[in-house]
Short mmCIF file of C-alpha atoms in Angstrom, two decimals:
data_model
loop_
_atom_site.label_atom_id
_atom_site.label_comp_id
_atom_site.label_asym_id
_atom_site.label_seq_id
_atom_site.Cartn_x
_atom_site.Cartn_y
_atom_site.Cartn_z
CA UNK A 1 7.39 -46.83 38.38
CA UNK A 2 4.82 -44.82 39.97
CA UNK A 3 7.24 -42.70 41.12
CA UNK A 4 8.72 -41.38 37.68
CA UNK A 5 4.86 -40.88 36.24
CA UNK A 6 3.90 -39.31 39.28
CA UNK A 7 7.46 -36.85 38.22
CA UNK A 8 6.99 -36.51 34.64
CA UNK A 9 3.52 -35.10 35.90
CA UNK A 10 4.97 -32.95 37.88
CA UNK A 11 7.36 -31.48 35.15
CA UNK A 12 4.76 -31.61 32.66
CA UNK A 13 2.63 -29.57 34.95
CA UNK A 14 5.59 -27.32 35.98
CA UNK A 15 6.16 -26.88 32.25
CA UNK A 16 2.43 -25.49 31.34
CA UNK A 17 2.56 -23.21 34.81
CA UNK A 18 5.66 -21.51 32.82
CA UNK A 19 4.80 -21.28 29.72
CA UNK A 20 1.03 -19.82 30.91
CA UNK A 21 3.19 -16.87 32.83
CA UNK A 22 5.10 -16.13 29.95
CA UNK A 23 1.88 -15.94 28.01
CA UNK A 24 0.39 -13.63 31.09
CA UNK A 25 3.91 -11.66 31.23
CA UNK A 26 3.81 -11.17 27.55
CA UNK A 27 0.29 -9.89 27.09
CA UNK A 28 0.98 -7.14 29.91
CA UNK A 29 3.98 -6.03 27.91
CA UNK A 30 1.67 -5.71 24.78
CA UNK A 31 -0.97 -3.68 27.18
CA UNK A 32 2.12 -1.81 28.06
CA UNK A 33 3.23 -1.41 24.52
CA UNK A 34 -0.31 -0.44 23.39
CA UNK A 35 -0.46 2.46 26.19
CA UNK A 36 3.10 4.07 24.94
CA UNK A 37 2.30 3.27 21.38
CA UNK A 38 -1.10 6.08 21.66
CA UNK A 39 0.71 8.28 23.95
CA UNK A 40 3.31 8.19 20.80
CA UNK A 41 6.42 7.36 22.84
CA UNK A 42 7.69 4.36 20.32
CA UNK A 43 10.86 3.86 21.67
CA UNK A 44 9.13 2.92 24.93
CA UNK A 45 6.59 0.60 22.34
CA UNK A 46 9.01 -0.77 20.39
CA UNK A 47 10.98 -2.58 23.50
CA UNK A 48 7.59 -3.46 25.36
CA UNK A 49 6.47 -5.21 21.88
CA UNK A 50 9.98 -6.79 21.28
CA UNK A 51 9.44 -8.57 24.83
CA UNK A 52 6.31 -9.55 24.41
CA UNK A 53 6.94 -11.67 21.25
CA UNK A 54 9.93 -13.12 23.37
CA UNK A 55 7.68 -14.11 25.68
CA UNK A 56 5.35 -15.79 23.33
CA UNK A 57 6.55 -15.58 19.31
CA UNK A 58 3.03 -16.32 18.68
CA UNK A 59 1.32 -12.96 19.74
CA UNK A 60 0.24 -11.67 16.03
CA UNK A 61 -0.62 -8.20 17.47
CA UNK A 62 2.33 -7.73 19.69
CA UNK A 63 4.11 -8.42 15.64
CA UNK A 64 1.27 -5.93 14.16
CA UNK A 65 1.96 -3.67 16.37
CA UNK A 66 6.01 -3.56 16.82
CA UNK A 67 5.83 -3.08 12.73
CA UNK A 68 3.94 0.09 13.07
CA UNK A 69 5.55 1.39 15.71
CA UNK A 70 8.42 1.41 13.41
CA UNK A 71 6.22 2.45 10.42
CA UNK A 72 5.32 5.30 12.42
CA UNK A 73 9.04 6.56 12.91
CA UNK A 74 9.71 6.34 9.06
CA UNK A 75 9.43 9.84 7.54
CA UNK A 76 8.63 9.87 3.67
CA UNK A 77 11.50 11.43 1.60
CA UNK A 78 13.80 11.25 4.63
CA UNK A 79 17.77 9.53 3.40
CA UNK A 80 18.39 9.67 6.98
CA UNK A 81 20.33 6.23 7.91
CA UNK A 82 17.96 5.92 11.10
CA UNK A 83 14.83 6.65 9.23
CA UNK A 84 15.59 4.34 6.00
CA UNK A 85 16.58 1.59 8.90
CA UNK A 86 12.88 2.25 10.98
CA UNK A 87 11.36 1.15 7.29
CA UNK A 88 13.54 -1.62 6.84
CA UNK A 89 12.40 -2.82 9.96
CA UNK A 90 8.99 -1.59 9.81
CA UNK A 91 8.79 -4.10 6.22
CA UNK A 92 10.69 -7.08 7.43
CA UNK A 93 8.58 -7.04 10.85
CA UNK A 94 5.60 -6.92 8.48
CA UNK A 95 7.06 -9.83 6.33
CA UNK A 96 7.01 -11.62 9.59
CA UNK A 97 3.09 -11.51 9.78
CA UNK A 98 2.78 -11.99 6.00
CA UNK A 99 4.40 -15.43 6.70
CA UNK A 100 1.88 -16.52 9.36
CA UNK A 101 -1.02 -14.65 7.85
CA UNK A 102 -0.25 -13.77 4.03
CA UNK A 103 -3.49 -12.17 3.35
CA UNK A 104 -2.75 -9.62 6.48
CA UNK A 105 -4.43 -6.69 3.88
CA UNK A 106 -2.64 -4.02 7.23
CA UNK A 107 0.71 -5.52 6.35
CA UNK A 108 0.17 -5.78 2.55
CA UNK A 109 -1.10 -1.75 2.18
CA UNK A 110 1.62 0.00 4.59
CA UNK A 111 4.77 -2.28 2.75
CA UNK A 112 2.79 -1.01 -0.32
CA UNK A 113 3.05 2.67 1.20
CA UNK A 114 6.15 2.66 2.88
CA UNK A 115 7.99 0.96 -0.65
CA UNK A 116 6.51 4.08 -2.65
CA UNK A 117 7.95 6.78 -0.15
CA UNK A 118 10.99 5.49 -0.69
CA UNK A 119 10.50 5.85 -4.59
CA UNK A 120 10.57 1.51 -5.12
CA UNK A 121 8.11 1.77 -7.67
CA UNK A 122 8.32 -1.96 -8.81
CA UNK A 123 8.17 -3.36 -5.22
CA UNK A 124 5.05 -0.83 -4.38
CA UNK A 125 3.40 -2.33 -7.74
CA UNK A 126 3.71 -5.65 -6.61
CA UNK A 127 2.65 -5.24 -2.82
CA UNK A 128 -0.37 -3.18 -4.60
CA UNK A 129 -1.86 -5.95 -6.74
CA UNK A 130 -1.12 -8.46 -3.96
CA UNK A 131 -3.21 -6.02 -1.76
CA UNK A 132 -5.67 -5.86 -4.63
CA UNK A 133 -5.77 -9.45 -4.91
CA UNK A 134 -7.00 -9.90 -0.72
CA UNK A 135 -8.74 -6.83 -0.57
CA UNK A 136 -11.32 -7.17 -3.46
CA UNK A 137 -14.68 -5.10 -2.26
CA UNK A 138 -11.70 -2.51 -1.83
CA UNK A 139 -11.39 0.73 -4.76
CA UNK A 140 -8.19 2.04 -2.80
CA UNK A 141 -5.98 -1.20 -3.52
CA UNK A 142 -6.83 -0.92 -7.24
CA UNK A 143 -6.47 2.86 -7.69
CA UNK A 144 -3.38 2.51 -6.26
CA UNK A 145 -2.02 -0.22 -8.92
CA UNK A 146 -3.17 2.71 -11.69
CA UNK A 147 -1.55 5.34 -9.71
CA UNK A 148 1.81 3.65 -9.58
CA UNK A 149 1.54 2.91 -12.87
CA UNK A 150 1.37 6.13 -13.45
CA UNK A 151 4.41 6.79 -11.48
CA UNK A 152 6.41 4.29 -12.83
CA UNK A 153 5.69 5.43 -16.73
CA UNK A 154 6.01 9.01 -16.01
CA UNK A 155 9.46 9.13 -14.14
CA UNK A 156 12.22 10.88 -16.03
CA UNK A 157 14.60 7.80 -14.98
CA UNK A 158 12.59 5.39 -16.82
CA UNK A 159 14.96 2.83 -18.76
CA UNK A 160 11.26 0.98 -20.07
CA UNK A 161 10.63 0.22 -23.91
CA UNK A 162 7.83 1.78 -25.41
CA UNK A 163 6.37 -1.78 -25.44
CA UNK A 164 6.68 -2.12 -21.65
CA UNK A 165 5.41 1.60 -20.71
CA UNK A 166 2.28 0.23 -22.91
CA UNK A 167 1.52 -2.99 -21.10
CA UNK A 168 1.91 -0.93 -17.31
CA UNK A 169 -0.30 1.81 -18.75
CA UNK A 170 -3.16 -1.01 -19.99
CA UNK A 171 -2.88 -2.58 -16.96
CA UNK A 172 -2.94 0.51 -14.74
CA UNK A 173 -6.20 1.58 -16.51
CA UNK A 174 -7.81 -1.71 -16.16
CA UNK A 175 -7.46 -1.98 -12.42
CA UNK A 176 -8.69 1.93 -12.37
CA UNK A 177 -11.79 0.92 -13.84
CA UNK A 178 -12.23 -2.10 -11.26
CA UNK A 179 -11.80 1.10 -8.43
CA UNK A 180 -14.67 2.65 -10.28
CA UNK A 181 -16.84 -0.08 -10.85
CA UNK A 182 -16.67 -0.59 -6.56
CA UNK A 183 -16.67 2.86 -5.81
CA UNK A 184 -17.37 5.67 -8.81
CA UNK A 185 -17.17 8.73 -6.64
CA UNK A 186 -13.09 8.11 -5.96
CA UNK A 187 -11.77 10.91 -7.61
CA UNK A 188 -8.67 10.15 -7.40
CA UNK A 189 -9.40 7.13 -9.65
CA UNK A 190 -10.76 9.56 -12.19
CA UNK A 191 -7.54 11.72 -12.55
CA UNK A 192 -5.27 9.01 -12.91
CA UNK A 193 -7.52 7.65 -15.61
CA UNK A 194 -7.03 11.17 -17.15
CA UNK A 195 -3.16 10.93 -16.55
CA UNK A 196 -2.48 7.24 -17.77
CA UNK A 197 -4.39 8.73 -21.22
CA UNK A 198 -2.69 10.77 -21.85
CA UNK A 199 0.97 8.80 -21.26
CA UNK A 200 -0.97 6.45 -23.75
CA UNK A 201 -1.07 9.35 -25.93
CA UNK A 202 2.73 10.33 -25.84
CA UNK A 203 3.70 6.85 -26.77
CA UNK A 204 1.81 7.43 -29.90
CA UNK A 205 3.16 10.77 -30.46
CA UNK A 206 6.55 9.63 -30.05
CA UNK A 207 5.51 6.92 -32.85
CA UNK A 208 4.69 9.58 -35.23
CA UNK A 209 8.13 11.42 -35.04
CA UNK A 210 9.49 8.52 -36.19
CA UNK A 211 7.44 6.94 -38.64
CA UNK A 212 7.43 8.49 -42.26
CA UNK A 213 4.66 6.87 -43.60
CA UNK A 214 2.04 10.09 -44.49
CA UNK A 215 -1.00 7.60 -43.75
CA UNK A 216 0.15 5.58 -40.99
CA UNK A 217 0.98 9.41 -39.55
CA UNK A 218 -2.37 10.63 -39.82
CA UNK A 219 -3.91 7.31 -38.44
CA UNK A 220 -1.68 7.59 -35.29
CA UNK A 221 -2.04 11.31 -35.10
CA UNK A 222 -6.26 10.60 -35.14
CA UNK A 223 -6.06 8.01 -32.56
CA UNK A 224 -3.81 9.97 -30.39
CA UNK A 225 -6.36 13.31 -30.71
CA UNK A 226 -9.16 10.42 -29.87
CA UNK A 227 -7.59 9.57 -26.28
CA UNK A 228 -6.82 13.13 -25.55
CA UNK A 229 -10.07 13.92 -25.97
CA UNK A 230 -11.19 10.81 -23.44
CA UNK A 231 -8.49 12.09 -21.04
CA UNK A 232 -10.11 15.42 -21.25
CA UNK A 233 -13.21 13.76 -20.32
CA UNK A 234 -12.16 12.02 -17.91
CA UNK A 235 -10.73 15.54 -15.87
CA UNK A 236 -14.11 16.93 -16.65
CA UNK A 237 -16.01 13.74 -14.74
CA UNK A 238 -13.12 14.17 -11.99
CA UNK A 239 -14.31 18.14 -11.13
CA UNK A 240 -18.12 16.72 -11.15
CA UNK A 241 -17.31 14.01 -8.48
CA UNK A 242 -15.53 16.94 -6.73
CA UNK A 243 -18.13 18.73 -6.79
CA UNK A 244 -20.39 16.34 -5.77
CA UNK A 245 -18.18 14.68 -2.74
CA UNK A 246 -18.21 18.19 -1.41
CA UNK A 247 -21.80 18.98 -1.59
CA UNK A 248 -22.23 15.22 0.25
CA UNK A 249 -20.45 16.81 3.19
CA UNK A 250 -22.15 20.26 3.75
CA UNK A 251 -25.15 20.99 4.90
CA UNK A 252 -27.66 23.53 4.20
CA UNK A 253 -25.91 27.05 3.95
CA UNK A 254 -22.47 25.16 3.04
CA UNK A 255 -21.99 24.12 7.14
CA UNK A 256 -19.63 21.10 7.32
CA UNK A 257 -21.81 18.89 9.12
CA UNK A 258 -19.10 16.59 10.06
CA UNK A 259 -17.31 19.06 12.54
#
């Protein structure tokens, strides 16, 4: 009896020594991965991350990192099969560390990034507000909910009601004023405000056009003038942050004093 506790202690010993290699083995290949990864050979990173998470599946930046090595490959506007399949992989490798950490904001913003590249508006949208919703003291998340908004209404290929366009265009404008509220020198924020305006605007001037009514047309004609007028106002606040981010980084005599 001894005998066989004395051997399952063995084993169970035998077991840990293994397992704490593989551990060792894998974080060298993740080392190993990190060095090619900033010398920019991913080829070289992606197989030194791929063997460290088959060393030890639980190594979240041996995961974090294999998805951006592919990320890193993927060239925007690019139908090339190998560069459409580097951010296929570069998303469901991300997936991957959504599942064991679903707030992951790095994972959230890049599947965000990489699905608008590729021109999927409504998957970008929805990896926005999710990166909106974990990233809250963040204006970037929420501009970028108003920008694709933007995108979505304003694409030629748009099959939306006018009913629909409206509800992306109210939503897109609330989440830009969020991005102001933490942060009102984005400019970018500013413009799109300006731009999602004045696609409000065109759904009321398509109303007119069809509506025969002499009174209903000048009541829709007044309140499209009105948020032409805020859109212009908005472009006019937009040049003043300009203006202001860029005197913010020169110095006296118009040095950059950040080179």
């Amino acid at each position: 009896m001894t005998k066989k506790i004395l051997t399952f202690a063995a084993l169970a010993l035998l077991a840990l020594s293994v397992a704490s290699c593989q551990k060792l083995e894998a974080r060298d290949n993740l080392v190993k991965g990190v060095r090619a990864f900033k010398a920019q050979k991913y080829d070289t990173a992606v197989e030194r991350f791929k063997k460290a998470l088959e060393l030890d599946p639980e190594l979240m930046n041996a995961q974090l990192y294999l998805a951006t090595a592919y990320a890193q490959q993927f060239i925007p506007g690019n139908a090339d099969e190998q560069n459409q399949q580097n951010a296929t992989l570069a998303v469901s490798t991300f997936q991957k560390v959504l599942e064991k950490d679903p707030t992951n904001k790095t994972a959230i913003s890049v599947i965000a990034g990489i699905y608008q590249s590729n021109n999927q508006y409504d998957k970008a949208r929805e990896a926005y507000l999710k990166n909106a919703e974990v990233d809250p003291q963040n204006a970037i998340p929420f501009y970028a909910v108003g920008s694709i908004n933007w995108a979505i209404v304003h694409s030629t290929e748009s099959k939306l009601t006018p009913d629909e366009k409206g509800k992306l265009i109210d939503e897109g404008l609330q989440y830009l004023d969020k991005s102001m509220v933490i942060n009102p020198d984005y400019e970018d924020s500013l413009w799109y405000e300006n731009l999602l305006l004045r696609e409000k605007a065109k759904l009321i001037d398509d109303q007119i056009k069809v509506t025969k009514d002499k009174n209903a047309q000048k009541e829709l004609a007044s309140q499209s003038a009105d948020l032409k007028a805020k859109a212009d106002d908005w472009s006019t606040r937009a040049l003043a942050v300009r203006k202001k981010n860029a005197d913010k980084k020169s110095g006296p005599g118009g040095i950059d004093i950040n080179k």
